[in-house]
Short mmCIF file of C-alpha atoms and ligand atoms in Angstrom, two decimals:
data_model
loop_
_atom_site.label_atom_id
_atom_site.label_comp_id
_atom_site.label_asym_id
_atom_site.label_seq_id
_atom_site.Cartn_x
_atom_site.Cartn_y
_atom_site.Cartn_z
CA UNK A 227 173.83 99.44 137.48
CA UNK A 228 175.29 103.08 138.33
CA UNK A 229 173.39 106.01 137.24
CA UNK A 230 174.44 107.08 133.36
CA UNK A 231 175.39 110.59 135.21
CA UNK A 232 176.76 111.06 138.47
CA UNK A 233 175.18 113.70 140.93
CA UNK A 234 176.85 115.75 143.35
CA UNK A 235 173.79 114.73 146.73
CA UNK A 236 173.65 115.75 150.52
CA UNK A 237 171.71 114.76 153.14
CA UNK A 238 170.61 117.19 155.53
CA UNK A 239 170.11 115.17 158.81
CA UNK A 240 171.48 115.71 162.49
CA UNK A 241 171.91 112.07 162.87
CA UNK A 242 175.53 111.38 160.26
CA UNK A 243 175.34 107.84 161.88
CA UNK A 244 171.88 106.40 162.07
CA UNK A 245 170.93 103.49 159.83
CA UNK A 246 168.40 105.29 157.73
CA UNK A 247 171.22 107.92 156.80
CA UNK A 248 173.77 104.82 156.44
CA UNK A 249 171.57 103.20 154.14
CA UNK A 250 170.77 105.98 151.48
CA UNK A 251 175.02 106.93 151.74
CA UNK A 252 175.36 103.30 150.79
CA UNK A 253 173.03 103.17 148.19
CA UNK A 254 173.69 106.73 146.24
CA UNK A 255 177.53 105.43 146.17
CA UNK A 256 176.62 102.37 144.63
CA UNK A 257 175.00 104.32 142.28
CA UNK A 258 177.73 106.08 141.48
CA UNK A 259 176.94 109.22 143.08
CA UNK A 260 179.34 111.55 145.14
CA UNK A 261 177.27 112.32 148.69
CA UNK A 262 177.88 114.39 151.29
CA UNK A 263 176.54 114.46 155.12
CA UNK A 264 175.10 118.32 156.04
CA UNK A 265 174.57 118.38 159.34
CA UNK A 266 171.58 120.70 159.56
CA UNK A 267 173.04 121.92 163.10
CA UNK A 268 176.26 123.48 161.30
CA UNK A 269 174.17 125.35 158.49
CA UNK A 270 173.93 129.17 159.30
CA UNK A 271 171.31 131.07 156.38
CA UNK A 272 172.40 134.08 155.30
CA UNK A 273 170.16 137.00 153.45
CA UNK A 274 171.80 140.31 151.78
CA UNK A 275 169.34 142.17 150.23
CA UNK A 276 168.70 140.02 147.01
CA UNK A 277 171.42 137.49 147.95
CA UNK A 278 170.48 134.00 149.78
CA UNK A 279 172.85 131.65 150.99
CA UNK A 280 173.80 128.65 153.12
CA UNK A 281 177.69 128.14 154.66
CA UNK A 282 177.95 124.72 156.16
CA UNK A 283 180.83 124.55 158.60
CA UNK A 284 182.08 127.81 157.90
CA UNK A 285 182.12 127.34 154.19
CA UNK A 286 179.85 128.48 151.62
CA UNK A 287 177.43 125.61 150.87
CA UNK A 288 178.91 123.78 147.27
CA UNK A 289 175.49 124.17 144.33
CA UNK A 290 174.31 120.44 144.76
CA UNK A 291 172.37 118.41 142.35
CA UNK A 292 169.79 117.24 144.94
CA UNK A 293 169.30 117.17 148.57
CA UNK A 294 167.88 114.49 150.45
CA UNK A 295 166.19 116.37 153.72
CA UNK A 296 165.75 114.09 157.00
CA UNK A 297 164.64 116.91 159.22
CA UNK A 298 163.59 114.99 162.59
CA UNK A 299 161.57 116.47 165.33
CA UNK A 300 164.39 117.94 167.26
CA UNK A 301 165.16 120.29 164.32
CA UNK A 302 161.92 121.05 162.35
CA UNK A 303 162.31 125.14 162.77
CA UNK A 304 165.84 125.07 161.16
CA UNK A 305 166.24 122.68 159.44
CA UNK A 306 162.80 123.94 156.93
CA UNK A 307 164.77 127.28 157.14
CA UNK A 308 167.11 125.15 155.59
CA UNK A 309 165.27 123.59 153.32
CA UNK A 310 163.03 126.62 152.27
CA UNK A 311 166.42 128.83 151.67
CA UNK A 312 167.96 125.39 149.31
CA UNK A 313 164.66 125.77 147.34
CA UNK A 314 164.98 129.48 147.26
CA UNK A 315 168.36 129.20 145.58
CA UNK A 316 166.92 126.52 143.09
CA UNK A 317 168.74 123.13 144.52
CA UNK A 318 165.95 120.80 144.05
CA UNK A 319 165.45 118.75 147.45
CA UNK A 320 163.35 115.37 147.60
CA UNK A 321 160.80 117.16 150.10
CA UNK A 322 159.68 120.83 150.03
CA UNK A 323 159.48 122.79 153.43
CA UNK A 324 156.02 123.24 153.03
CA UNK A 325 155.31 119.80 152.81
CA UNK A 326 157.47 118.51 156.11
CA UNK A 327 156.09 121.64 157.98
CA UNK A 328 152.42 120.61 157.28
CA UNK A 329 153.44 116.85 157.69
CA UNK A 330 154.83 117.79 160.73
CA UNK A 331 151.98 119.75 162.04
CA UNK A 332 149.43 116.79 163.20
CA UNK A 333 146.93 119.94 163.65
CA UNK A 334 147.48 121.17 159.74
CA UNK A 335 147.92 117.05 158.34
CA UNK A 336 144.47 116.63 159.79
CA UNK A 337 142.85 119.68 157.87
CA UNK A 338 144.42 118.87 154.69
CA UNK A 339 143.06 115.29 154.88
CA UNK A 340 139.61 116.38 155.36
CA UNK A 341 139.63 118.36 152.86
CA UNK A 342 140.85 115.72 150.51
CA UNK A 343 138.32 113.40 151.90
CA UNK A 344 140.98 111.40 154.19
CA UNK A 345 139.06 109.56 157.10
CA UNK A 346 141.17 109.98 159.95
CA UNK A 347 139.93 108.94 164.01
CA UNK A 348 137.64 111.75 165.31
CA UNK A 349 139.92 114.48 166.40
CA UNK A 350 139.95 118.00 168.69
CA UNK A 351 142.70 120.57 168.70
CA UNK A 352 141.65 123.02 171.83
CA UNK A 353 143.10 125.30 174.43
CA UNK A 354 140.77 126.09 177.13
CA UNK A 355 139.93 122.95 179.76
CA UNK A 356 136.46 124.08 179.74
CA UNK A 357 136.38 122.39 176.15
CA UNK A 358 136.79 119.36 177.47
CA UNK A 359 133.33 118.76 177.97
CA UNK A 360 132.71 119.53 174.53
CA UNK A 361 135.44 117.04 173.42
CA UNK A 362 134.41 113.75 175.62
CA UNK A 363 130.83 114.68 173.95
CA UNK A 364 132.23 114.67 170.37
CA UNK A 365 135.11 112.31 170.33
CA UNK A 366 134.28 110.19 173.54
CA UNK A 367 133.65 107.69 175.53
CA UNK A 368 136.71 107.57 177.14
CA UNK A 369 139.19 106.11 176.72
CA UNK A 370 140.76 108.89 174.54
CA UNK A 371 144.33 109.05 172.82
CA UNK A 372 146.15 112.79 174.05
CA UNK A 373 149.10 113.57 171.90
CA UNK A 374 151.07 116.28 171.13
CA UNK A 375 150.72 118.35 167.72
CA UNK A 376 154.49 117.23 167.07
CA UNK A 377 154.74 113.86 168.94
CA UNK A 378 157.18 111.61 166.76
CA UNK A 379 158.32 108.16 166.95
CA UNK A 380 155.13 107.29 170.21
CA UNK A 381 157.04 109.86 172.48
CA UNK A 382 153.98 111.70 174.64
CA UNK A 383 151.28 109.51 172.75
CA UNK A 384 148.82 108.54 175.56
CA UNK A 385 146.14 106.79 176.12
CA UNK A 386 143.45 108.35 178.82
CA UNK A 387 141.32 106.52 181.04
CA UNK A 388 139.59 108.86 183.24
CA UNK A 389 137.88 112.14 182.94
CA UNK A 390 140.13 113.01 185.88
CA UNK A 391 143.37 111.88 183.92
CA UNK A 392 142.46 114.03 181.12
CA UNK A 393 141.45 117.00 183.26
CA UNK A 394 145.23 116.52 184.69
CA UNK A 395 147.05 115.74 181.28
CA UNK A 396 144.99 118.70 179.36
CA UNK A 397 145.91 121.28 182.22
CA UNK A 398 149.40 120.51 182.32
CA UNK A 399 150.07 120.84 178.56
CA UNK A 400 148.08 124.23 178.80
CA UNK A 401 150.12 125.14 181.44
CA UNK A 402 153.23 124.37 179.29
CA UNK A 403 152.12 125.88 176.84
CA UNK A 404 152.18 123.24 174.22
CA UNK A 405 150.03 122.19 171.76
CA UNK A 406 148.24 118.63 171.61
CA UNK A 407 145.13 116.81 170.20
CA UNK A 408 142.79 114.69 171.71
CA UNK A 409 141.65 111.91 169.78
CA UNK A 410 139.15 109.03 169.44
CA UNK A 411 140.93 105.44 170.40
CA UNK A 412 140.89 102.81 167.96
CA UNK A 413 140.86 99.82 169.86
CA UNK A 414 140.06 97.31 167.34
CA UNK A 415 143.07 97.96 166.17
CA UNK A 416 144.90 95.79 168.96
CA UNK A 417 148.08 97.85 169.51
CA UNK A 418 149.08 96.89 165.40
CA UNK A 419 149.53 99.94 162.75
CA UNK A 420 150.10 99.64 159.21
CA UNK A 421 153.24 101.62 157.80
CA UNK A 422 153.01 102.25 153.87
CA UNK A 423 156.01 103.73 152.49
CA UNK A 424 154.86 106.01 149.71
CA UNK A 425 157.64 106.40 147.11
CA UNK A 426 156.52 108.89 143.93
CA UNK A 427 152.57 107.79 143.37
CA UNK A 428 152.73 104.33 145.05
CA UNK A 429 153.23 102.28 147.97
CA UNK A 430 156.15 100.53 147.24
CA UNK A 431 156.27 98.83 150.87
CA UNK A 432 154.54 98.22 153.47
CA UNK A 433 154.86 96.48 157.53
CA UNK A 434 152.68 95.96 160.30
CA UNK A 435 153.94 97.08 163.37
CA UNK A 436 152.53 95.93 166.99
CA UNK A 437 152.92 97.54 170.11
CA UNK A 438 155.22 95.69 172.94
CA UNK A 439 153.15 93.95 175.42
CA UNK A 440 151.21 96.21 178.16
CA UNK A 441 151.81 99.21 175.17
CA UNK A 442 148.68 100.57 172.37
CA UNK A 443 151.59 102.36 170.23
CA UNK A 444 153.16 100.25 167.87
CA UNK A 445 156.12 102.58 166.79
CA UNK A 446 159.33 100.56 166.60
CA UNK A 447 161.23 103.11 168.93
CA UNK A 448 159.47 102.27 172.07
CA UNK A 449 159.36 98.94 171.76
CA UNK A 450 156.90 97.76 168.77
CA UNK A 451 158.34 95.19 166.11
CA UNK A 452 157.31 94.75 162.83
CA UNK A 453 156.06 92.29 159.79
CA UNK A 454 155.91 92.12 156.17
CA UNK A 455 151.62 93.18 155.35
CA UNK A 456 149.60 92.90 152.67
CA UNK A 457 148.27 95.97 151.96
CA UNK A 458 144.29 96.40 150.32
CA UNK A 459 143.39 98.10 147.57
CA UNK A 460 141.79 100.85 149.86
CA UNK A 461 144.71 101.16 152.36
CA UNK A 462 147.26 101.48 149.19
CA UNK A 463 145.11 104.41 147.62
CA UNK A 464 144.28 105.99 151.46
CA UNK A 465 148.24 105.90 151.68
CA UNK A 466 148.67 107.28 148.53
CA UNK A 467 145.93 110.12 148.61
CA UNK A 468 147.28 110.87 152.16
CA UNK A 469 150.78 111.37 151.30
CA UNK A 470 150.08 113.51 148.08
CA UNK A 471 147.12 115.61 150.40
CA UNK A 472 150.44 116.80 152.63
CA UNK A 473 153.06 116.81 149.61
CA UNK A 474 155.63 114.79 149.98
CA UNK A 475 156.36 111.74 147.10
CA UNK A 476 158.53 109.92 150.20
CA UNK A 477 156.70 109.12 153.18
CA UNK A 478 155.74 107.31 155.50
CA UNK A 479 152.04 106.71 156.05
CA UNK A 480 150.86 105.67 159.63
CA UNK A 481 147.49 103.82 159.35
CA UNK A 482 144.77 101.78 161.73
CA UNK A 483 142.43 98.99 160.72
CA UNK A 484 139.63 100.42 162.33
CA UNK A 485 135.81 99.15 162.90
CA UNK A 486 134.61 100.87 159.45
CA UNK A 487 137.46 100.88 157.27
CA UNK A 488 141.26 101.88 157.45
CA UNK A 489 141.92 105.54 158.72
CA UNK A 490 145.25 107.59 158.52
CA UNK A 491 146.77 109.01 161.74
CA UNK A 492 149.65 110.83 160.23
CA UNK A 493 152.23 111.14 157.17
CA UNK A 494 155.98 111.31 158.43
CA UNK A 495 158.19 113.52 156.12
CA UNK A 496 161.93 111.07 157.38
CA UNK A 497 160.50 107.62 157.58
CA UNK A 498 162.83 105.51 159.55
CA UNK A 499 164.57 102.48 156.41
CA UNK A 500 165.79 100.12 158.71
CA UNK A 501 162.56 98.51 160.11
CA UNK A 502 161.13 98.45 156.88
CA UNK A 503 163.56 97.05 155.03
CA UNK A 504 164.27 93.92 157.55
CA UNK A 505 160.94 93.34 157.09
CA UNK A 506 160.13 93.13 153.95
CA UNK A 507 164.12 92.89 152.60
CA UNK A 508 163.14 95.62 149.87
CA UNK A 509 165.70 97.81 148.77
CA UNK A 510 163.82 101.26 149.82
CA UNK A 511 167.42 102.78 149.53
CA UNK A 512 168.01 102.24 146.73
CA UNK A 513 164.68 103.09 145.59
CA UNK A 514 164.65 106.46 146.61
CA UNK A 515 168.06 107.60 145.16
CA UNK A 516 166.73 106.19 142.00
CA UNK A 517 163.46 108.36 142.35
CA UNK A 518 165.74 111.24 143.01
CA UNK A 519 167.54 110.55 139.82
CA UNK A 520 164.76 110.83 137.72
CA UNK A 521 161.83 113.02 139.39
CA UNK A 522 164.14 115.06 141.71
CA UNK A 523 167.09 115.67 139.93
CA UNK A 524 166.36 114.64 136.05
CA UNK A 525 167.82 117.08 134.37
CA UNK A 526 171.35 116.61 136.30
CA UNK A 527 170.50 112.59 135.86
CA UNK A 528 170.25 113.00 131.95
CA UNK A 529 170.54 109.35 130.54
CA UNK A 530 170.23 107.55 134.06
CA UNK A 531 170.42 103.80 133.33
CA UNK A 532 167.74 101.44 134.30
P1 ADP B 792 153.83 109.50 166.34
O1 ADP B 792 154.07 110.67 165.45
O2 ADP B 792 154.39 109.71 167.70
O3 ADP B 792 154.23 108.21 165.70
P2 ADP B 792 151.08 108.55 165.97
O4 ADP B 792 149.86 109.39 165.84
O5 ADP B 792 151.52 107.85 164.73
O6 ADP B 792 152.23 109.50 166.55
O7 ADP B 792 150.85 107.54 167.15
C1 ADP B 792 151.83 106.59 167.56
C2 ADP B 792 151.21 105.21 167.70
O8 ADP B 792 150.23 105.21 168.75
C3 ADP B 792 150.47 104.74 166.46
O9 ADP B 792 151.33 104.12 165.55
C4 ADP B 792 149.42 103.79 167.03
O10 ADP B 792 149.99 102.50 167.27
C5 ADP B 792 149.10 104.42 168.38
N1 ADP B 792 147.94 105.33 168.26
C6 ADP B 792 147.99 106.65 168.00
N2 ADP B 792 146.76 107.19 167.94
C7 ADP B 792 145.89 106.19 168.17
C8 ADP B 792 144.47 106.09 168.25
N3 ADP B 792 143.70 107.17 168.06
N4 ADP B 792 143.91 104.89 168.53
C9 ADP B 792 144.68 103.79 168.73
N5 ADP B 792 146.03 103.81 168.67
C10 ADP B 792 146.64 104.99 168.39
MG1 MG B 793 153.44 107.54 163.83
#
Protein backbone atom coordinates (compact mmCIF):
# COMPACT_ATOMS: atom_id res chain seq x y z
CA UNK A 1 0.00 0.00 0.00
CA UNK A 2 1.45 3.60 -1.06
CA UNK A 3 2.65 5.83 1.58
CA UNK A 4 -0.46 8.12 3.11
CA UNK A 5 1.95 11.17 1.88
CA UNK A 6 4.06 11.28 -0.99
CA UNK A 7 7.80 12.49 -0.67
CA UNK A 8 9.75 14.34 -3.04
CA UNK A 9 13.44 11.49 -2.65
CA UNK A 10 16.89 11.43 -4.51
CA UNK A 11 19.47 9.20 -4.59
CA UNK A 12 22.84 10.41 -4.64
CA UNK A 13 24.85 7.60 -6.43
CA UNK A 14 27.32 7.68 -9.52
CA UNK A 15 25.96 4.47 -10.69
CA UNK A 16 21.93 5.77 -12.26
CA UNK A 17 21.88 2.12 -13.61
CA UNK A 18 23.07 -0.46 -11.16
CA UNK A 19 20.58 -2.87 -9.61
CA UNK A 20 20.84 -1.64 -6.08
CA UNK A 21 19.84 1.96 -7.40
CA UNK A 22 17.12 0.17 -9.77
CA UNK A 23 15.69 -1.51 -6.96
CA UNK A 24 15.08 1.36 -4.35
CA UNK A 25 13.68 3.67 -7.77
CA UNK A 26 11.31 0.76 -8.11
CA UNK A 27 10.31 0.44 -4.79
CA UNK A 28 9.89 4.37 -3.62
CA UNK A 29 7.52 4.59 -6.90
CA UNK A 30 5.50 1.88 -5.81
CA UNK A 31 5.19 3.65 -2.85
CA UNK A 32 3.99 6.40 -4.31
CA UNK A 33 6.88 8.55 -4.05
CA UNK A 34 8.31 11.00 -6.76
CA UNK A 35 12.38 10.09 -6.97
CA UNK A 36 14.97 11.53 -8.59
CA UNK A 37 18.65 10.17 -9.65
CA UNK A 38 21.59 12.91 -8.37
CA UNK A 39 24.46 11.96 -9.79
CA UNK A 40 26.97 12.93 -7.12
CA UNK A 41 29.56 13.68 -10.09
CA UNK A 42 27.26 16.68 -11.42
CA UNK A 43 26.77 18.30 -7.83
CA UNK A 44 29.05 21.46 -7.46
CA UNK A 45 28.74 22.96 -3.37
CA UNK A 46 28.58 26.33 -3.14
CA UNK A 47 29.35 28.60 0.20
CA UNK A 48 28.59 32.58 0.37
CA UNK A 49 29.27 33.77 3.54
CA UNK A 50 26.17 32.39 5.53
CA UNK A 51 24.63 30.85 2.37
CA UNK A 52 25.11 26.92 1.52
CA UNK A 53 24.01 25.35 -1.47
CA UNK A 54 24.04 22.47 -3.94
CA UNK A 55 23.23 23.02 -8.04
CA UNK A 56 22.91 19.67 -9.67
CA UNK A 57 23.42 19.94 -13.40
CA UNK A 58 23.59 23.50 -13.48
CA UNK A 59 20.46 24.00 -11.49
CA UNK A 60 19.95 24.85 -8.01
CA UNK A 61 19.35 21.58 -6.12
CA UNK A 62 15.09 21.35 -5.58
CA UNK A 63 14.53 21.19 -1.09
CA UNK A 64 13.92 17.30 -1.00
CA UNK A 65 12.12 15.38 1.59
CA UNK A 66 14.90 12.77 2.02
CA UNK A 67 17.96 11.63 0.35
CA UNK A 68 19.03 8.25 -0.01
CA UNK A 69 23.16 8.54 -0.18
CA UNK A 70 25.03 5.52 -2.06
CA UNK A 71 28.42 7.12 -1.95
CA UNK A 72 30.80 4.19 -3.32
CA UNK A 73 34.50 4.12 -2.99
CA UNK A 74 35.29 5.98 -6.12
CA UNK A 75 33.56 9.09 -4.68
CA UNK A 76 33.82 9.11 -0.83
CA UNK A 77 35.62 12.83 -0.70
CA UNK A 78 32.66 14.42 -2.66
CA UNK A 79 30.16 12.83 -2.40
CA UNK A 80 30.30 13.36 2.01
CA UNK A 81 30.88 17.01 0.86
CA UNK A 82 27.71 16.31 -0.52
CA UNK A 83 26.16 14.81 1.99
CA UNK A 84 27.60 17.00 4.90
CA UNK A 85 26.42 20.35 2.87
CA UNK A 86 22.47 18.38 2.39
CA UNK A 87 22.60 18.02 6.22
CA UNK A 88 23.88 21.50 6.63
CA UNK A 89 20.87 22.87 4.81
CA UNK A 90 18.50 20.55 6.93
CA UNK A 91 17.42 17.79 4.09
CA UNK A 92 17.43 14.82 6.21
CA UNK A 93 19.51 11.95 4.36
CA UNK A 94 19.26 8.12 5.40
CA UNK A 95 23.14 8.20 6.35
CA UNK A 96 25.08 11.13 7.91
CA UNK A 97 28.64 11.99 6.47
CA UNK A 98 30.12 11.26 9.57
CA UNK A 99 28.90 7.95 9.70
CA UNK A 100 29.98 6.76 5.87
CA UNK A 101 33.35 8.62 6.45
CA UNK A 102 34.10 6.55 9.63
CA UNK A 103 32.45 3.43 7.96
CA UNK A 104 34.56 4.03 5.27
CA UNK A 105 37.71 4.45 7.16
CA UNK A 106 38.64 0.59 8.07
CA UNK A 107 41.42 2.42 10.36
CA UNK A 108 38.58 4.69 12.33
CA UNK A 109 35.61 1.47 12.08
CA UNK A 110 38.21 -0.50 13.98
CA UNK A 111 38.68 2.15 16.88
CA UNK A 112 35.11 2.76 17.27
CA UNK A 113 34.47 -1.00 17.67
CA UNK A 114 36.89 -1.37 20.37
CA UNK A 115 35.70 1.04 22.10
CA UNK A 116 32.23 -0.32 22.00
CA UNK A 117 33.57 -3.67 22.87
CA UNK A 118 33.33 -5.08 19.09
CA UNK A 119 35.79 -8.14 18.70
CA UNK A 120 37.22 -7.70 15.45
CA UNK A 121 40.57 -10.08 13.98
CA UNK A 122 43.80 -8.69 15.57
CA UNK A 123 44.68 -5.67 13.56
CA UNK A 124 47.88 -3.06 12.83
CA UNK A 125 47.63 0.23 11.03
CA UNK A 126 51.57 1.30 10.52
CA UNK A 127 53.85 3.24 8.26
CA UNK A 128 57.38 2.45 8.75
CA UNK A 129 58.59 -1.32 7.42
CA UNK A 130 60.65 -1.54 10.42
CA UNK A 131 57.19 -2.21 12.24
CA UNK A 132 56.82 -5.12 10.65
CA UNK A 133 58.59 -7.03 13.06
CA UNK A 134 56.48 -5.71 15.64
CA UNK A 135 53.33 -6.70 13.64
CA UNK A 136 54.23 -10.57 12.69
CA UNK A 137 54.96 -10.60 16.67
CA UNK A 138 51.48 -9.24 17.57
CA UNK A 139 49.16 -10.32 14.87
CA UNK A 140 51.23 -13.32 13.37
CA UNK A 141 52.09 -16.28 12.34
CA UNK A 142 51.87 -15.70 8.94
CA UNK A 143 49.80 -16.01 6.93
CA UNK A 144 48.46 -12.42 7.35
CA UNK A 145 45.50 -10.57 5.47
CA UNK A 146 47.11 -6.86 3.92
CA UNK A 147 44.35 -4.57 2.89
CA UNK A 148 43.91 -1.23 2.18
CA UNK A 149 42.21 1.35 4.74
CA UNK A 150 39.49 1.85 1.87
CA UNK A 151 39.49 -1.56 0.05
CA UNK A 152 35.74 -2.18 -1.06
CA UNK A 153 33.96 -4.93 -2.67
CA UNK A 154 37.68 -7.65 -2.08
CA UNK A 155 39.60 -5.21 -4.47
CA UNK A 156 43.47 -5.18 -2.91
CA UNK A 157 42.38 -7.66 -0.03
CA UNK A 158 45.35 -10.10 0.21
CA UNK A 159 46.35 -12.77 1.76
CA UNK A 160 50.35 -12.99 2.67
CA UNK A 161 52.37 -15.95 2.83
CA UNK A 162 55.84 -15.00 3.38
CA UNK A 163 57.72 -12.59 5.48
CA UNK A 164 59.34 -11.71 2.14
CA UNK A 165 55.82 -11.10 0.44
CA UNK A 166 54.90 -8.79 3.12
CA UNK A 167 58.25 -7.00 3.22
CA UNK A 168 57.41 -6.44 -0.72
CA UNK A 169 53.57 -5.65 -0.39
CA UNK A 170 54.21 -3.25 2.85
CA UNK A 171 57.07 -1.30 0.92
CA UNK A 172 55.20 -0.77 -2.09
CA UNK A 173 52.06 0.70 -0.45
CA UNK A 174 54.53 2.98 1.59
CA UNK A 175 56.02 3.88 -1.40
CA UNK A 176 52.56 4.83 -2.83
CA UNK A 177 51.76 6.39 -0.29
CA UNK A 178 48.61 4.68 0.70
CA UNK A 179 47.26 3.57 3.65
CA UNK A 180 46.56 -0.25 4.59
CA UNK A 181 46.17 -2.66 7.60
CA UNK A 182 47.60 -5.77 8.28
CA UNK A 183 45.51 -8.21 9.83
CA UNK A 184 45.25 -11.61 11.56
CA UNK A 185 43.73 -14.44 8.98
CA UNK A 186 40.78 -16.23 9.96
CA UNK A 187 41.09 -19.41 8.40
CA UNK A 188 38.47 -21.33 10.06
CA UNK A 189 36.40 -19.37 8.39
CA UNK A 190 36.88 -21.37 4.98
CA UNK A 191 36.65 -18.51 2.44
CA UNK A 192 32.56 -18.00 3.80
CA UNK A 193 31.48 -14.45 5.44
CA UNK A 194 28.31 -13.64 6.93
CA UNK A 195 26.52 -10.40 5.52
CA UNK A 196 23.79 -8.94 8.03
CA UNK A 197 21.89 -6.20 6.63
CA UNK A 198 21.15 -3.86 9.51
CA UNK A 199 17.95 -1.89 8.80
CA UNK A 200 16.97 0.74 11.92
CA UNK A 201 17.94 -1.52 15.24
CA UNK A 202 17.80 -5.00 13.59
CA UNK A 203 19.05 -7.38 11.19
CA UNK A 204 16.41 -7.73 8.95
CA UNK A 205 18.52 -10.11 6.52
CA UNK A 206 21.14 -11.92 6.35
CA UNK A 207 23.49 -14.38 3.51
CA UNK A 208 26.48 -16.30 3.61
CA UNK A 209 28.76 -15.59 1.04
CA UNK A 210 31.82 -18.03 -0.05
CA UNK A 211 34.73 -17.21 -1.87
CA UNK A 212 35.14 -18.74 -5.62
CA UNK A 213 37.37 -21.66 -5.64
CA UNK A 214 41.34 -20.99 -5.25
CA UNK A 215 39.91 -17.34 -3.55
CA UNK A 216 39.71 -16.55 0.79
CA UNK A 217 37.38 -13.36 -0.05
CA UNK A 218 33.94 -14.12 -0.34
CA UNK A 219 32.64 -10.70 -1.73
CA UNK A 220 30.18 -11.32 -4.55
CA UNK A 221 32.14 -8.92 -6.98
CA UNK A 222 35.10 -11.08 -7.47
CA UNK A 223 33.58 -14.05 -7.77
CA UNK A 224 31.91 -15.25 -4.28
CA UNK A 225 28.11 -16.40 -4.37
CA UNK A 226 25.82 -16.36 -1.76
CA UNK A 227 23.02 -18.27 0.56
CA UNK A 228 20.18 -17.59 2.70
CA UNK A 229 21.97 -17.97 6.80
CA UNK A 230 20.69 -18.28 9.91
CA UNK A 231 21.98 -15.82 11.90
CA UNK A 232 22.73 -16.46 16.11
CA UNK A 233 21.66 -14.57 18.67
CA UNK A 234 25.32 -13.23 19.12
CA UNK A 235 26.04 -12.52 15.41
CA UNK A 236 22.48 -10.54 15.19
CA UNK A 237 23.43 -8.28 18.30
CA UNK A 238 27.47 -8.10 17.07
CA UNK A 239 25.75 -6.82 13.73
CA UNK A 240 23.63 -4.64 15.39
CA UNK A 241 26.10 -3.09 18.04
CA UNK A 242 28.58 -2.80 15.07
CA UNK A 243 26.46 -0.89 12.81
CA UNK A 244 25.11 1.58 15.54
CA UNK A 245 29.17 1.84 16.97
CA UNK A 246 29.84 3.56 13.23
CA UNK A 247 26.24 5.25 12.82
CA UNK A 248 24.51 4.25 10.20
CA UNK A 249 20.68 2.48 10.73
CA UNK A 250 21.38 0.84 6.92
CA UNK A 251 24.26 -1.26 6.59
CA UNK A 252 25.82 -3.81 5.74
CA UNK A 253 27.74 -5.80 8.32
CA UNK A 254 30.70 -8.04 7.08
CA UNK A 255 31.31 -10.84 9.65
CA UNK A 256 33.64 -14.23 10.17
CA UNK A 257 32.83 -17.35 12.16
CA UNK A 258 35.97 -17.45 13.75
CA UNK A 259 37.71 -20.10 16.31
CA UNK A 260 36.24 -18.14 19.52
CA UNK A 261 33.19 -16.57 18.45
CA UNK A 262 31.96 -14.36 15.44
CA UNK A 263 34.12 -11.13 14.79
CA UNK A 264 33.22 -8.05 12.56
CA UNK A 265 35.62 -7.01 9.75
CA UNK A 266 33.80 -3.97 8.58
CA UNK A 267 30.31 -2.02 8.28
CA UNK A 268 29.61 -0.84 4.56
CA UNK A 269 27.65 2.51 4.45
CA UNK A 270 25.91 1.34 0.31
CA UNK A 271 25.35 -2.33 0.77
CA UNK A 272 24.97 -3.88 -2.57
CA UNK A 273 20.46 -5.22 -2.71
CA UNK A 274 20.76 -7.48 -5.39
CA UNK A 275 22.73 -10.43 -3.84
CA UNK A 276 20.83 -10.20 -0.87
CA UNK A 277 17.67 -10.13 -2.02
CA UNK A 278 18.07 -13.32 -4.54
CA UNK A 279 19.04 -14.92 -1.69
CA UNK A 280 16.86 -14.62 0.71
CA UNK A 281 13.84 -13.08 -1.79
CA UNK A 282 13.23 -10.30 1.00
CA UNK A 283 12.05 -7.15 -0.09
CA UNK A 284 15.13 -4.97 1.42
CA UNK A 285 13.83 -2.24 -1.08
CA UNK A 286 11.13 -1.82 -0.06
CA UNK A 287 12.14 -1.97 3.42
CA UNK A 288 14.30 0.80 3.43
CA UNK A 289 12.02 3.41 1.68
CA UNK A 290 9.59 2.44 4.31
CA UNK A 291 12.27 3.13 7.12
CA UNK A 292 12.88 6.39 5.37
CA UNK A 293 9.24 7.19 5.61
CA UNK A 294 9.00 6.97 9.10
CA UNK A 295 12.57 7.48 10.88
CA UNK A 296 14.13 9.57 8.05
CA UNK A 297 11.59 11.61 6.76
CA UNK A 298 8.47 11.38 9.37
CA UNK A 299 7.44 14.51 9.55
CA UNK A 300 7.11 14.87 5.54
CA UNK A 301 5.55 11.06 5.80
CA UNK A 302 2.75 12.30 8.27
CA UNK A 303 0.05 9.46 8.23
CA UNK A 304 2.24 6.87 6.19
CA UNK A 305 0.08 3.73 5.83
CA UNK A 306 1.15 0.41 7.05
P1 LIG B 1 36.12 -5.18 1.53
O1 LIG B 1 35.78 -3.82 2.03
O2 LIG B 1 37.02 -5.12 0.34
O3 LIG B 1 34.92 -6.04 1.35
P2 LIG B 1 36.74 -6.92 3.81
O4 LIG B 1 37.55 -6.57 5.00
O5 LIG B 1 35.28 -7.09 4.03
O6 LIG B 1 37.04 -5.80 2.70
O7 LIG B 1 37.37 -8.21 3.15
C1 LIG B 1 36.86 -8.82 1.97
C2 LIG B 1 36.71 -10.32 2.16
O8 LIG B 1 37.99 -10.93 2.36
C3 LIG B 1 35.89 -10.69 3.39
O9 LIG B 1 34.51 -10.73 3.10
C4 LIG B 1 36.45 -12.07 3.75
O10 LIG B 1 35.85 -13.09 2.94
C5 LIG B 1 37.92 -11.95 3.35
N1 LIG B 1 38.72 -11.51 4.51
C6 LIG B 1 39.02 -10.24 4.83
N2 LIG B 1 39.77 -10.18 5.95
C7 LIG B 1 39.96 -11.45 6.36
C8 LIG B 1 40.65 -12.06 7.45
N3 LIG B 1 41.29 -11.32 8.35
N4 LIG B 1 40.65 -13.41 7.54
C9 LIG B 1 40.00 -14.18 6.62
N5 LIG B 1 39.33 -13.67 5.57
C10 LIG B 1 39.30 -12.32 5.42
MG1 LIG C 1 33.55 -6.47 2.93
Amino acid sequence: MPCAQPLSLAILTIEPDCASTRRLVAAAKARGHHVDLINTMDCSLHVEGSTLSIEHGGARLPRYDAIIPRIGAAMTSHGCAVVRQLEAIGVPCLASADAILSSRDKRQAHQLFCAAGIPTPKTSFFCVPRDIQDVLTSSGPLPLVIKPLQSSQGYGVEKVETTEDLHRIVDLYIRQQKDFLVQTFIDEAGGRDLRCVVLGDRVVAAITRTAAPGDFRSNLHPGGHAQAAKVSDRERALAQRAASAVGLSFAGVDILRGRDGPVVLEVNSSPGLEGIERATAFDLADQVIRHVESKIAPRACAGTAA
